[in-house]
XYZ file of C-alpha atoms in Angstrom:
739
model
C -7.858 -38.468 38.165
C -8.937 -34.879 38.134
C -8.304 -33.078 34.729
C -6.257 -29.989 35.829
C -6.016 -26.971 33.500
C -2.652 -25.677 32.559
C -0.878 -23.008 34.311
C 0.858 -20.889 32.034
C 3.620 -18.270 32.501
C 4.158 -15.182 30.095
C 6.845 -17.258 28.046
C 3.987 -19.592 27.460
C 1.570 -16.891 26.258
C 4.349 -15.133 24.096
C 4.796 -18.353 22.563
C 1.048 -18.622 21.897
C 1.019 -15.041 20.738
C 3.950 -15.762 18.412
C 2.430 -18.791 16.752
C -1.227 -17.166 16.342
C 0.373 -14.181 14.745
C 2.262 -16.412 12.157
C -1.075 -18.279 11.653
C -2.834 -14.568 10.949
C -0.372 -13.946 8.637
C -0.512 -16.874 6.514
C -4.202 -16.895 6.495
C -4.421 -13.203 5.340
C -2.344 -14.285 2.166
C -4.850 -17.001 1.081
C -7.063 -14.850 -1.525
C -3.797 -12.617 -2.525
C -2.532 -15.491 -4.422
C -5.665 -14.801 -6.599
C -4.474 -11.360 -7.702
C -2.255 -10.533 -10.335
C 0.174 -8.235 -8.188
C 3.098 -8.953 -10.163
C 6.570 -9.908 -8.381
C 5.057 -13.295 -7.520
C 8.605 -14.091 -5.745
C 7.977 -11.978 -3.407
C 4.284 -13.050 -2.414
C 5.584 -16.671 -2.375
C 8.574 -15.671 -0.439
C 6.621 -14.359 2.384
C 4.225 -17.074 2.683
C 7.223 -19.462 3.037
C 9.028 -17.016 5.549
C 5.515 -16.922 7.742
C 5.049 -20.545 7.562
C 8.813 -21.094 8.899
C 8.169 -18.543 11.736
C 5.101 -20.597 12.358
C 6.823 -24.225 12.138
C 10.192 -23.357 13.383
C 9.718 -20.610 15.809
C 13.401 -20.723 17.601
C 14.962 -20.405 14.152
C 12.859 -17.428 13.001
C 13.409 -15.435 16.381
C 17.551 -16.255 16.199
C 17.797 -13.500 13.479
C 20.709 -11.390 14.054
C 20.368 -8.063 15.029
C 21.796 -6.407 12.110
C 19.020 -7.646 10.035
C 16.757 -5.550 12.074
C 19.006 -2.663 11.540
C 18.840 -2.560 8.033
C 15.300 -3.455 7.549
C 13.975 -0.152 7.993
C 15.884 1.503 4.969
C 15.592 -1.646 2.641
C 11.886 -1.524 3.005
C 11.774 2.373 2.354
C 13.862 1.857 -0.863
C 11.758 -0.956 -2.071
C 8.393 0.444 -1.316
C 9.282 4.005 -3.102
C 10.600 2.379 -6.061
C 7.790 0.015 -6.561
C 5.307 2.880 -6.391
C 7.357 4.752 -8.996
C 7.898 1.752 -11.375
C 3.971 1.061 -10.830
C 2.841 4.205 -12.698
C -0.929 5.130 -12.011
C -1.950 1.261 -10.824
C -0.943 2.058 -7.130
C -2.853 -0.888 -5.478
C -0.413 -3.487 -6.464
C 2.368 -2.007 -4.825
C 0.108 -0.701 -1.605
C -0.869 -4.448 -1.393
C 2.789 -5.291 -1.773
C 3.936 -2.845 0.700
C 1.303 -4.166 3.461
C 2.281 -7.734 2.849
C 6.198 -6.705 3.798
C 5.019 -4.873 6.956
C 3.089 -7.892 7.976
C 5.832 -10.465 7.071
C 8.393 -8.081 9.280
C 5.358 -8.279 12.245
C 5.571 -11.971 11.963
C 9.379 -12.734 12.098
C 10.232 -10.168 14.848
C 9.717 -10.432 18.377
C 6.756 -8.306 19.028
C 5.313 -6.439 21.842
C 1.454 -5.702 22.625
C 1.585 -2.606 20.682
C 3.301 -4.959 17.518
C 0.609 -7.614 18.019
C -2.229 -4.884 17.613
C -0.079 -3.855 14.393
C -0.078 -7.158 12.926
C -4.016 -7.485 13.434
C -4.316 -4.220 11.422
C -2.298 -5.068 8.767
C -3.741 -8.820 8.389
C -7.131 -7.344 8.484
C -6.055 -5.031 5.382
C -5.114 -7.777 3.610
C -7.996 -9.860 4.406
C -10.699 -6.988 3.512
C -8.773 -5.498 0.171
C -8.164 -8.997 -1.368
C -11.880 -9.811 -0.852
C -13.050 -6.740 -2.324
C -10.914 -7.281 -5.334
C -11.055 -10.927 -6.103
C -14.666 -11.295 -4.613
C -14.248 -14.834 -4.809
C -16.385 -17.199 -2.430
C -13.184 -18.154 -0.725
C -13.522 -14.592 1.029
C -16.475 -16.208 3.243
C -14.351 -19.074 4.248
C -11.187 -16.917 4.802
C -13.519 -14.499 7.042
C -14.890 -17.507 8.907
C -11.492 -18.615 9.837
C -9.837 -15.544 10.467
C -12.465 -14.159 12.664
C -12.336 -17.110 15.570
C -8.416 -17.070 15.015
C -8.385 -13.143 15.847
C -10.479 -13.341 18.513
C -8.153 -16.053 20.071
C -5.160 -14.099 19.396
C -6.364 -10.898 20.727
C -7.621 -12.941 23.835
C -4.321 -14.294 24.631
C -2.683 -10.612 24.163
C -5.241 -9.452 26.931
C -4.134 -12.523 29.189
C -0.701 -11.064 28.833
C -1.670 -7.722 30.225
C -1.453 -9.132 33.700
C 2.281 -9.346 33.406
C 4.740 -6.640 34.039
C 5.957 -4.151 30.835
C 9.501 -5.343 31.253
C 8.425 -8.873 30.608
C 7.244 -8.012 27.300
C 9.814 -9.924 25.240
C 11.215 -12.653 27.143
C 14.571 -13.700 26.182
C 14.152 -17.544 27.063
C 10.844 -17.858 25.328
C 12.034 -20.490 22.679
C 15.011 -22.235 24.969
C 14.013 -26.126 24.904
C 10.911 -25.312 22.838
C 9.434 -28.675 21.725
C 6.030 -28.844 19.667
C 4.512 -31.934 21.533
C 5.083 -30.304 25.053
C 3.649 -27.065 23.934
C 0.618 -28.838 22.464
C 0.090 -30.815 25.678
C 0.098 -27.419 27.386
C -2.254 -25.953 25.051
C -4.681 -28.853 25.209
C -4.865 -28.620 28.897
C -6.059 -25.235 28.589
C -9.270 -26.163 26.770
C -12.552 -26.249 28.934
C -15.745 -27.367 27.907
C -17.690 -24.067 28.875
C -15.104 -21.783 27.586
C -15.413 -23.514 24.112
C -19.309 -23.338 24.312
C -19.189 -19.536 25.238
C -16.779 -19.096 22.453
C -19.023 -20.930 19.649
C -21.863 -18.985 21.377
C -20.070 -15.665 20.765
C -19.132 -16.523 17.360
C -22.341 -17.511 16.234
C -24.085 -14.679 17.801
C -21.655 -12.428 15.932
C -21.969 -14.097 12.860
C -25.696 -13.725 12.933
C -25.340 -9.884 13.959
C -23.001 -9.326 10.970
C -25.660 -11.188 8.634
C -28.546 -9.039 9.880
C -26.558 -5.869 9.354
C -25.814 -6.837 5.903
C -29.267 -7.482 5.095
C -30.732 -4.542 6.938
C -28.450 -1.619 6.513
C -29.076 0.825 3.211
C -27.347 -0.519 0.005
C -24.648 1.416 -1.504
C -21.824 0.426 -4.224
C -18.652 0.365 -2.800
C -16.945 0.942 -6.156
C -18.663 4.185 -6.684
C -17.552 5.711 -3.205
C -14.256 4.216 -3.598
C -13.511 4.121 -7.256
C -9.577 3.317 -6.820
C -10.639 -0.280 -5.417
C -10.074 -1.614 -8.930
C -7.054 -3.173 -10.191
C -5.644 -3.469 -13.996
C -4.318 -6.799 -15.416
C -0.756 -7.097 -15.907
C -1.824 -9.112 -19.118
C -4.384 -10.505 -21.098
C -4.681 -13.422 -23.045
C -3.007 -12.911 -26.645
C -6.084 -13.993 -28.576
C -8.208 -10.888 -27.384
C -6.085 -8.132 -28.368
C -6.093 -5.443 -31.134
C -3.778 -7.466 -33.240
C -4.337 -10.938 -33.966
C -1.674 -12.985 -35.681
C -2.597 -16.566 -36.881
C -2.540 -18.909 -33.891
C -3.355 -16.800 -31.128
C -6.961 -17.688 -30.480
C -5.871 -21.069 -30.760
C -3.127 -20.774 -28.320
C -5.813 -19.896 -25.730
C -8.188 -22.707 -26.780
C -6.192 -25.240 -24.722
C -6.970 -23.514 -21.821
C -10.156 -24.975 -20.060
C -10.527 -22.191 -17.387
C -13.773 -20.106 -17.097
C -13.510 -17.015 -18.760
C -16.999 -15.599 -17.969
C -19.997 -16.847 -16.531
C -23.444 -15.214 -18.178
C -26.471 -15.480 -15.745
C -29.530 -15.644 -18.335
C -32.120 -15.545 -15.515
C -32.540 -19.196 -15.512
C -34.016 -19.930 -19.242
C -31.744 -21.763 -21.324
C -31.469 -20.053 -25.162
C -32.881 -21.624 -27.990
C -29.247 -20.745 -30.032
C -25.731 -20.889 -28.882
C -24.707 -17.305 -28.383
C -22.049 -15.869 -30.412
C -20.411 -13.692 -27.543
C -19.332 -10.981 -29.730
C -16.359 -9.000 -28.439
C -13.738 -7.569 -31.063
C -14.054 -6.239 -35.086
C -10.755 -6.569 -36.732
C -10.926 -4.668 -40.037
C -7.374 -4.138 -41.080
C -5.515 -6.776 -42.969
C -1.851 -7.647 -42.380
C 0.183 -10.449 -43.814
C 0.516 -12.040 -40.151
C -3.372 -11.518 -39.709
C -6.133 -9.139 -38.599
C -6.048 -5.951 -36.391
C -8.012 -2.872 -35.615
C -6.963 0.012 -37.438
C -6.088 3.369 -35.879
C -8.904 5.187 -37.698
C -11.418 2.549 -36.464
C -9.988 3.031 -32.946
C -10.324 6.676 -32.870
C -14.069 6.685 -33.859
C -14.732 5.289 -30.612
C -17.443 7.054 -27.864
C -15.953 7.526 -24.227
C -18.103 7.207 -21.216
C -17.370 7.504 -17.945
C -20.119 6.048 -15.895
C -21.667 2.964 -14.441
C -24.561 3.190 -16.548
C -23.671 2.825 -20.491
C -26.162 3.073 -23.543
C -25.794 0.422 -26.115
C -23.507 0.861 -29.228
C -25.968 2.520 -31.897
C -25.729 -0.465 -33.953
C -26.830 -2.703 -31.381
C -29.420 -0.265 -29.549
C -32.477 -2.543 -28.669
C -35.000 -2.015 -25.737
C -37.314 -4.707 -25.526
C -37.237 -5.091 -21.811
C -36.579 -8.766 -21.600
C -35.225 -10.358 -18.501
C -31.487 -8.843 -17.918
C -28.661 -11.296 -18.189
C -25.827 -10.645 -15.707
C -22.310 -11.379 -16.974
C -19.376 -12.279 -14.384
C -16.256 -11.541 -16.561
C -13.189 -12.966 -15.042
C -9.801 -10.419 -14.711
C -7.225 -10.989 -17.424
C -9.267 -11.961 -20.361
C -9.618 -8.979 -22.076
C -10.449 -5.262 -22.045
C -12.927 -6.228 -24.657
C -16.419 -7.022 -23.478
C -18.345 -10.279 -24.498
C -22.256 -9.374 -25.853
C -24.707 -11.949 -27.074
C -26.772 -9.580 -29.236
C -28.528 -6.459 -29.322
C -29.529 -5.004 -26.247
C -30.766 -1.768 -24.408
C -27.969 -0.745 -21.917
C -25.405 -2.247 -19.689
C -25.076 -1.251 -15.923
C -21.801 -1.624 -14.207
C -21.428 -2.195 -10.125
C -19.490 0.903 -10.304
C -18.082 3.649 -12.391
C -16.153 2.802 -15.461
C -14.213 4.052 -18.332
C -15.246 2.738 -21.361
C -14.841 3.345 -24.914
C -18.253 2.363 -27.399
C -17.924 1.474 -31.087
C -21.319 2.898 -32.099
C -20.437 1.653 -35.914
C -19.143 -1.753 -34.888
C -21.195 -2.574 -31.708
C -18.203 -2.973 -29.337
C -17.396 -1.826 -25.681
C -14.083 -1.691 -24.308
C -12.771 -0.799 -20.997
C -10.015 1.752 -20.698
C -7.687 -1.037 -19.040
C -8.334 -4.803 -18.856
C -9.830 -5.515 -15.469
C -7.572 -7.261 -13.102
C -10.754 -8.543 -10.990
C -13.976 -9.909 -11.702
C -16.185 -7.441 -13.518
C -20.067 -7.433 -13.334
C -22.311 -5.912 -15.658
C -25.910 -6.332 -16.228
C -27.428 -6.361 -19.966
C -30.953 -5.382 -20.363
C -33.556 -5.555 -23.347
C -31.299 -8.367 -24.995
C -31.952 -9.558 -28.153
C -30.201 -11.985 -30.342
C -29.270 -10.813 -33.902
C -27.065 -12.031 -36.822
C -27.369 -8.654 -38.766
C -25.475 -5.537 -37.520
C -27.655 -2.661 -38.837
C -26.669 -0.138 -41.043
C -24.730 3.352 -39.345
C -23.755 6.452 -40.757
C -20.242 5.540 -40.800
C -20.968 2.804 -43.323
C -21.853 5.239 -46.055
C -18.272 5.449 -47.741
C -18.868 1.535 -48.323
C -22.021 2.078 -49.863
C -20.551 4.616 -52.716
C -17.437 2.426 -52.692
C -19.973 -0.377 -53.888
C -21.715 1.831 -56.169
C -18.534 2.278 -58.085
C -17.709 -0.805 -58.767
C -16.628 -2.483 -55.270
C -13.040 -1.624 -55.797
C -11.569 -0.827 -52.194
C -8.626 0.760 -51.336
C -5.335 -0.946 -50.658
C -3.868 -1.481 -46.982
C -2.803 1.844 -45.497
C -4.264 4.437 -47.878
C -7.925 4.812 -46.363
C -9.139 5.106 -42.968
C -12.160 3.058 -41.835
C -14.889 1.784 -43.094
C -12.884 1.310 -46.319
C -10.036 -0.705 -44.373
C -12.603 -3.545 -44.848
C -12.036 -3.563 -48.527
C -7.900 -4.018 -48.000
C -6.368 -7.102 -49.720
C -2.920 -8.502 -49.990
C -0.471 -6.544 -52.481
C 1.329 -9.392 -53.822
C 0.182 -10.596 -57.451
C 0.566 -14.358 -56.240
C -1.935 -13.721 -53.300
C -4.415 -11.891 -55.545
C -4.078 -14.500 -58.412
C -5.071 -17.260 -55.733
C -7.945 -14.964 -54.642
C -9.375 -14.365 -58.111
C -9.423 -18.121 -58.931
C -11.298 -18.678 -55.343
C -13.656 -15.852 -56.236
C -14.438 -17.644 -59.665
C -15.053 -20.644 -58.272
C -17.310 -19.087 -55.861
C -19.399 -17.372 -58.766
C -19.309 -20.555 -60.547
C -19.376 -18.777 -63.855
C -22.191 -16.464 -62.957
C -21.267 -12.697 -64.094
C -24.031 -10.733 -63.232
C -24.886 -9.278 -59.884
C -24.851 -11.571 -57.059
C -26.197 -10.326 -53.569
C -23.850 -10.322 -50.322
C -25.950 -13.104 -48.544
C -25.518 -15.519 -52.004
C -22.100 -14.959 -51.924
C -21.497 -15.510 -48.316
C -23.282 -18.866 -48.618
C -21.359 -20.008 -51.606
C -17.646 -18.788 -50.120
C -18.554 -20.877 -47.043
C -19.518 -23.949 -49.276
C -16.072 -23.386 -50.942
C -14.016 -23.180 -47.953
C -15.809 -26.060 -46.456
C -15.514 -28.392 -49.337
C -12.983 -31.283 -48.764
C -11.415 -29.250 -46.001
C -11.758 -29.951 -42.284
C -11.169 -28.449 -38.870
C -7.890 -28.807 -36.953
C -6.120 -26.702 -34.367
C -2.599 -27.913 -35.904
C -1.986 -26.533 -39.597
C 0.829 -27.112 -41.657
C 0.727 -23.952 -44.046
C 2.380 -25.089 -47.410
C 5.433 -23.257 -48.691
C 5.172 -20.804 -51.463
C 4.423 -17.550 -52.933
C 1.673 -15.279 -51.339
C 0.789 -14.775 -47.598
C -0.284 -17.211 -45.236
C -4.032 -17.031 -45.926
C -3.767 -17.471 -49.540
C -1.008 -20.209 -49.542
C -3.596 -22.321 -47.056
C -6.680 -21.109 -49.392
C -4.723 -22.626 -52.325
C -4.016 -26.027 -50.657
C -6.779 -28.634 -49.016
C -5.268 -28.897 -45.631
C -7.356 -28.629 -42.776
C -7.414 -25.424 -40.690
C -8.783 -23.540 -37.525
C -11.167 -20.709 -37.453
C -8.840 -17.735 -37.790
C -7.951 -19.372 -41.317
C -11.508 -19.984 -42.469
C -12.786 -16.195 -41.116
C -9.488 -14.588 -42.699
C -9.984 -16.534 -46.060
C -13.813 -15.723 -45.833
C -13.059 -11.902 -45.592
C -10.175 -11.935 -48.302
C -12.675 -13.719 -50.691
C -15.402 -11.256 -49.909
C -13.327 -8.214 -50.357
C -11.540 -9.352 -53.587
C -15.348 -9.836 -55.020
C -16.304 -6.341 -54.120
C -17.881 -6.917 -50.612
C -16.221 -5.115 -47.606
C -15.797 -7.591 -44.640
C -14.336 -7.985 -41.351
C -13.197 -10.415 -39.250
C -14.842 -10.776 -35.668
C -13.655 -12.585 -32.289
C -14.952 -13.392 -29.155
C -16.388 -16.804 -27.828
C -19.003 -19.244 -29.204
C -21.436 -21.246 -27.193
C -20.656 -22.574 -23.606
C -21.180 -25.058 -21.161
C -24.575 -24.924 -19.277
C -24.625 -25.354 -15.530
C -27.266 -27.983 -14.818
C -27.585 -26.635 -10.976
C -27.895 -22.857 -11.468
C -28.939 -22.551 -14.810
C -26.394 -20.227 -16.388
C -23.534 -20.317 -18.966
C -19.901 -21.267 -17.992
C -17.788 -19.825 -21.232
C -14.630 -21.337 -20.990
C -11.379 -19.995 -22.950
C -11.505 -23.005 -25.409
C -14.839 -21.446 -26.503
C -12.842 -19.058 -27.999
C -13.749 -18.245 -31.693
C -13.227 -15.975 -34.738
C -16.127 -15.812 -37.317
C -16.792 -13.213 -40.441
C -19.144 -10.471 -41.342
C -19.928 -9.313 -44.787
C -21.369 -6.134 -45.808
C -24.897 -5.615 -47.376
C -25.710 -2.216 -48.786
C -29.240 -2.674 -48.167
C -29.310 -4.475 -44.612
C -25.902 -4.163 -42.949
C -23.266 -6.654 -41.665
C -24.452 -9.959 -42.307
C -22.989 -12.839 -39.966
C -21.356 -16.020 -41.387
C -19.680 -18.708 -39.850
C -16.945 -20.325 -42.353
C -15.674 -22.846 -39.990
C -16.893 -26.321 -40.711
C -18.937 -27.974 -37.738
C -15.526 -30.057 -36.743
C -15.420 -27.325 -34.155
C -18.035 -27.354 -31.281
C -20.780 -24.753 -32.179
C -19.648 -23.917 -35.677
C -22.158 -24.839 -38.473
C -21.100 -22.932 -41.548
C -24.518 -21.226 -41.665
C -26.104 -18.072 -41.139
C -26.533 -18.010 -37.315
C -30.321 -17.852 -37.430
C -29.899 -21.437 -38.499
C -27.381 -22.448 -36.169
C -29.850 -24.537 -33.871
C -28.372 -25.319 -30.544
C -24.922 -26.268 -31.257
C -22.444 -25.074 -29.140
C -24.741 -25.895 -26.085
C -24.151 -29.310 -25.011
C -27.270 -31.511 -25.340
C -27.180 -32.524 -21.768
C -26.659 -29.808 -18.979
C -23.245 -30.175 -17.142
C -23.974 -31.518 -13.562
C -20.572 -32.864 -13.085
C -18.761 -31.991 -9.481
C -16.762 -29.267 -11.269
C -19.733 -27.634 -12.251
C -21.406 -27.920 -8.683
C -18.394 -26.425 -7.160
C -18.818 -23.541 -10.054
C -22.428 -23.126 -9.284
C -21.382 -22.239 -5.607
C -19.564 -19.219 -6.813
C -22.549 -17.924 -8.795
C -24.724 -18.462 -5.810
C -22.041 -16.249 -4.128
C -21.994 -13.508 -6.753
C -25.699 -13.402 -6.709
C -26.615 -13.350 -3.270
C -23.917 -11.625 -1.667
C -21.690 -9.742 -3.819
C -24.428 -8.504 -6.131
C -26.700 -8.090 -3.274
C -28.421 -4.633 -4.207
C -31.224 -2.653 -3.035
C -33.938 -4.604 -4.976
C -32.788 -7.536 -3.685
C -32.983 -6.325 -0.224
C -36.437 -4.797 -0.511
C -37.364 -8.404 -1.947
C -35.971 -9.927 0.973
C -37.339 -7.839 3.567
C -40.758 -7.705 1.825
C -40.764 -11.536 2.007
C -39.446 -11.527 5.642
C -42.546 -9.154 6.632
C -45.138 -11.581 4.529
C -43.717 -14.657 6.225
C -43.795 -13.239 9.742
C -47.385 -11.986 8.873
C -48.853 -15.433 7.546
C -46.751 -17.026 10.938
C -48.865 -14.653 13.111
C -52.117 -15.438 11.233
C -51.773 -19.261 11.224
C -51.016 -18.955 14.927
C -54.179 -16.912 15.696
C -56.143 -18.954 13.599
C -54.770 -22.001 15.436
C -55.367 -20.268 18.799
C -58.942 -19.359 17.724
C -59.695 -22.690 16.805
C -58.430 -24.158 20.116
C -60.370 -21.801 22.066
C -63.367 -22.305 19.871
C -63.017 -26.241 20.922
C -62.463 -25.637 24.574
C -65.532 -23.339 24.620
C -67.699 -25.789 22.958
C -66.236 -28.502 25.148
C -66.788 -26.454 28.649
C -70.410 -25.393 27.561
C -71.530 -28.728 26.950
C -73.372 -30.920 29.420
C -71.178 -31.775 32.524
C -71.959 -35.512 32.761
C -69.902 -38.148 34.135
C -67.909 -38.665 30.836
C -66.934 -35.059 30.559
C -65.571 -35.230 34.316
C -63.707 -38.365 33.568
C -62.105 -36.895 30.349
C -60.968 -33.830 32.432
C -59.485 -35.799 35.095
C -57.597 -37.672 32.689
C -56.096 -34.975 30.552
C -55.163 -33.417 34.186
C -53.489 -36.368 35.121
C -51.401 -36.754 31.855
C -50.367 -33.217 32.033
C -48.914 -34.101 35.880
C -47.479 -36.968 35.078
C -45.488 -35.099 31.985
C -44.385 -32.442 34.002
C -43.157 -34.392 37.024
C -41.450 -36.767 34.359
C -39.972 -33.609 32.742
C -38.675 -32.135 36.065
C -37.215 -35.511 37.166
C -35.363 -35.944 34.030
C -33.966 -32.537 34.212
C -32.992 -32.940 37.889
C -31.256 -35.731 37.338
C -29.201 -34.574 33.953
C -28.294 -31.615 36.072
C -27.306 -33.961 38.870
C -25.093 -35.668 36.581
C -23.584 -32.579 34.975
C -23.120 -31.098 38.548
C -21.926 -33.798 40.553
C -19.623 -35.404 38.077
C -16.077 -35.898 39.391
C -13.877 -33.125 39.422
C -16.721 -30.599 38.523
C -16.155 -27.058 39.469
C -19.837 -26.513 40.061
C -19.525 -29.019 42.673
C -16.719 -27.393 44.673
C -18.532 -24.013 43.972
C -21.826 -25.221 45.564
C -19.964 -26.834 48.567
C -18.491 -23.264 49.063
C -21.966 -21.830 49.224
C -23.162 -24.064 51.799
C -20.102 -23.503 53.866
C -20.816 -19.840 53.768
C -24.360 -20.391 54.670
C -23.470 -22.566 57.917
C -20.780 -20.190 58.986
C -23.814 -17.457 58.822
C -26.338 -19.706 60.393
C -23.767 -20.292 63.522
C -23.487 -16.461 63.966
C -19.874 -16.572 62.634
C -18.884 -18.791 65.793
C -18.249 -22.122 64.415
C -20.755 -24.744 63.733
C -24.191 -25.383 65.779
C -23.283 -28.916 67.379
C -21.350 -32.028 66.465
C -23.238 -33.073 63.375
C -23.055 -29.504 61.602
C -19.509 -29.638 62.463
C -19.001 -32.787 60.823
C -20.696 -31.614 57.731
C -18.443 -28.605 57.653
C -15.497 -30.721 57.455
C -16.898 -32.671 54.670
C -17.739 -29.484 52.786
C -14.306 -28.551 53.292
C -12.658 -31.520 51.592
C -15.279 -31.120 48.959
C -14.242 -27.437 48.318
C -10.482 -27.815 48.525
C -9.251 -31.622 48.751
C -8.679 -33.877 45.753
C -11.568 -35.768 43.912
C -10.571 -39.297 45.583
C -10.709 -38.167 49.260
C -14.260 -36.711 48.422
C -16.969 -38.370 50.712
C -20.473 -39.109 49.051
C -21.507 -36.010 47.469
C -25.339 -36.181 47.750
C -25.095 -37.361 51.257
C -23.199 -34.081 52.407
C -25.105 -31.839 50.532
C -28.141 -33.413 52.187
C -26.892 -33.261 55.825
C -25.999 -29.659 54.902
C -29.450 -28.538 54.337
C -30.878 -30.750 57.021
C -28.425 -28.697 59.655
C -29.184 -25.419 57.869
C -32.990 -25.969 58.525
C -32.609 -27.362 62.428
C -30.314 -23.946 62.582
C -32.939 -21.784 61.132
C -35.582 -23.274 63.590
C -33.387 -22.630 66.418
């Protein structure tokens, strides 16, 4: 039987518009869930209601009239209060407002104008969420959104042929059944329409790719600096006040904190990703003192020079850090460097004395920055801010008590209670081992590490014994296992009691090496704490007090750390492969800058030039062979070869034409083909013109005309032999032309 296209009325088109609009709304929320917008119940509720509008259209369309009367004042009150409560971060309330408007456009009966408003709202959500998240899922979302919105607009345009009073049919959902609707939609599909749509979509994607590559590069963030989000919360282990167990609490999280693209060369040592320096001691842990916090250098730029104590300009391959949102406002650095470059302007606080860089607010989306001139270092050089420490050590090393002095003397702060000091004195005596003379900072640090690790292992779960003194000294006076925060904190107190300034440093250690794209995947479980001790001649020396039970901890100065913390074998798991796709997206699309554009265009030009030269060389070679062959003696052998080649070419050409004609005839004359009917109509017109508009010429053309009419308008089952009828029509046309 003939495959007939379904005939739709406006109610059918309205149903299609409703369902396609709901799908657009759902698809626009895809990347929204990756953003930390707050009010998660509203976003999830909107997604559930949109899904209900798609799956059960009659229920969603049956909302009472009073609902639509109160929705405007409710939305106005919610949006205004949301913007007021959000303070200066207006991106989340703006997105929430667009989500609410898109939800209402999805649920309510829509006119043609409101259909276009829905397209605009969903497009805003897609673009803004893609710019903020920079996820590879944005590319997938666009690939799905584009054909869906094209189909939606196509249906909207089809509905333009109906009268305006039929904009919202009242009977659209009466006796609606999904099975019947899907059967009608399936009847709409035509092979040629699908192929044309595929070609149109492919051409559009190719044109967009060409424009992306060829247009001049500019930084969106520099032009629109407000397209950033603040994190609504960060991991507790990376704040300015760390209590014992904060870092341990995030080590159970295996998600990626940041990715470090090192230029393809695997480092020899496991990097210590230095983020935050804690100088002030408290009974609950360590924190950043207010005096140290006020020493920072405020910079507002996309190009920031390294802190003075870490400044280096060796010009090595730059490292690019892809820092996930919500981790911390303190940025990780693996050593000394020349400068860092953001993709857009940011407000940062640079700690020249401590070697730290902090954002004004923790970024809510992925932050990209590039570090140049990188060099691994285990000694933070002296800074002018350290001069009070040199004088204090010259006076005997008696540091100030907690709260009585500012930085850097806060790095000498100790517990106040006598029980804690007594434990520290006993431990310091054990470190010195009876030596009463001068002991340099590095020697003391090595001995302190050995003391802390002697008979004491590593454990994420530690039961601190009860008793006098604070947490650290009670743990130090026992032999129970501990985690990195306890080892680093105890080391710092031992050094301070011995007269050496010391401080706790937190960040990450090591990382998983991705074997597909050669970069570090630093996860939250790589969070770590270590210590730095002050040497008045060299600066701040890095020490790792934590035993080797922690992956990456070696209990030695970092220059002897080897490759601990980097897996001996690169990670080539399925999860690593999927993660590598994200880095490829970051490298080739998100981080596509002017330099990469010039390299790509130059490479494409070189490729075209090489292709042109190779084609020219092949043609010259072929012409040379032909000239040599035709210039040779024309004997019988030459003539036979020429005849053979011509015969082969003719056979190939004839075979190609016959095969092509057969294929076209199969396509053209298949049952129910619209082309067959169209050709019959054209032959009918030609026969009518040949007869001068007075009918057919003779009985034979009249019969041919009747057969053509049957092919043109009759059912397929009643068709006469199509090929014979078309041959008869052409024969009649030739006779008419001769007459």
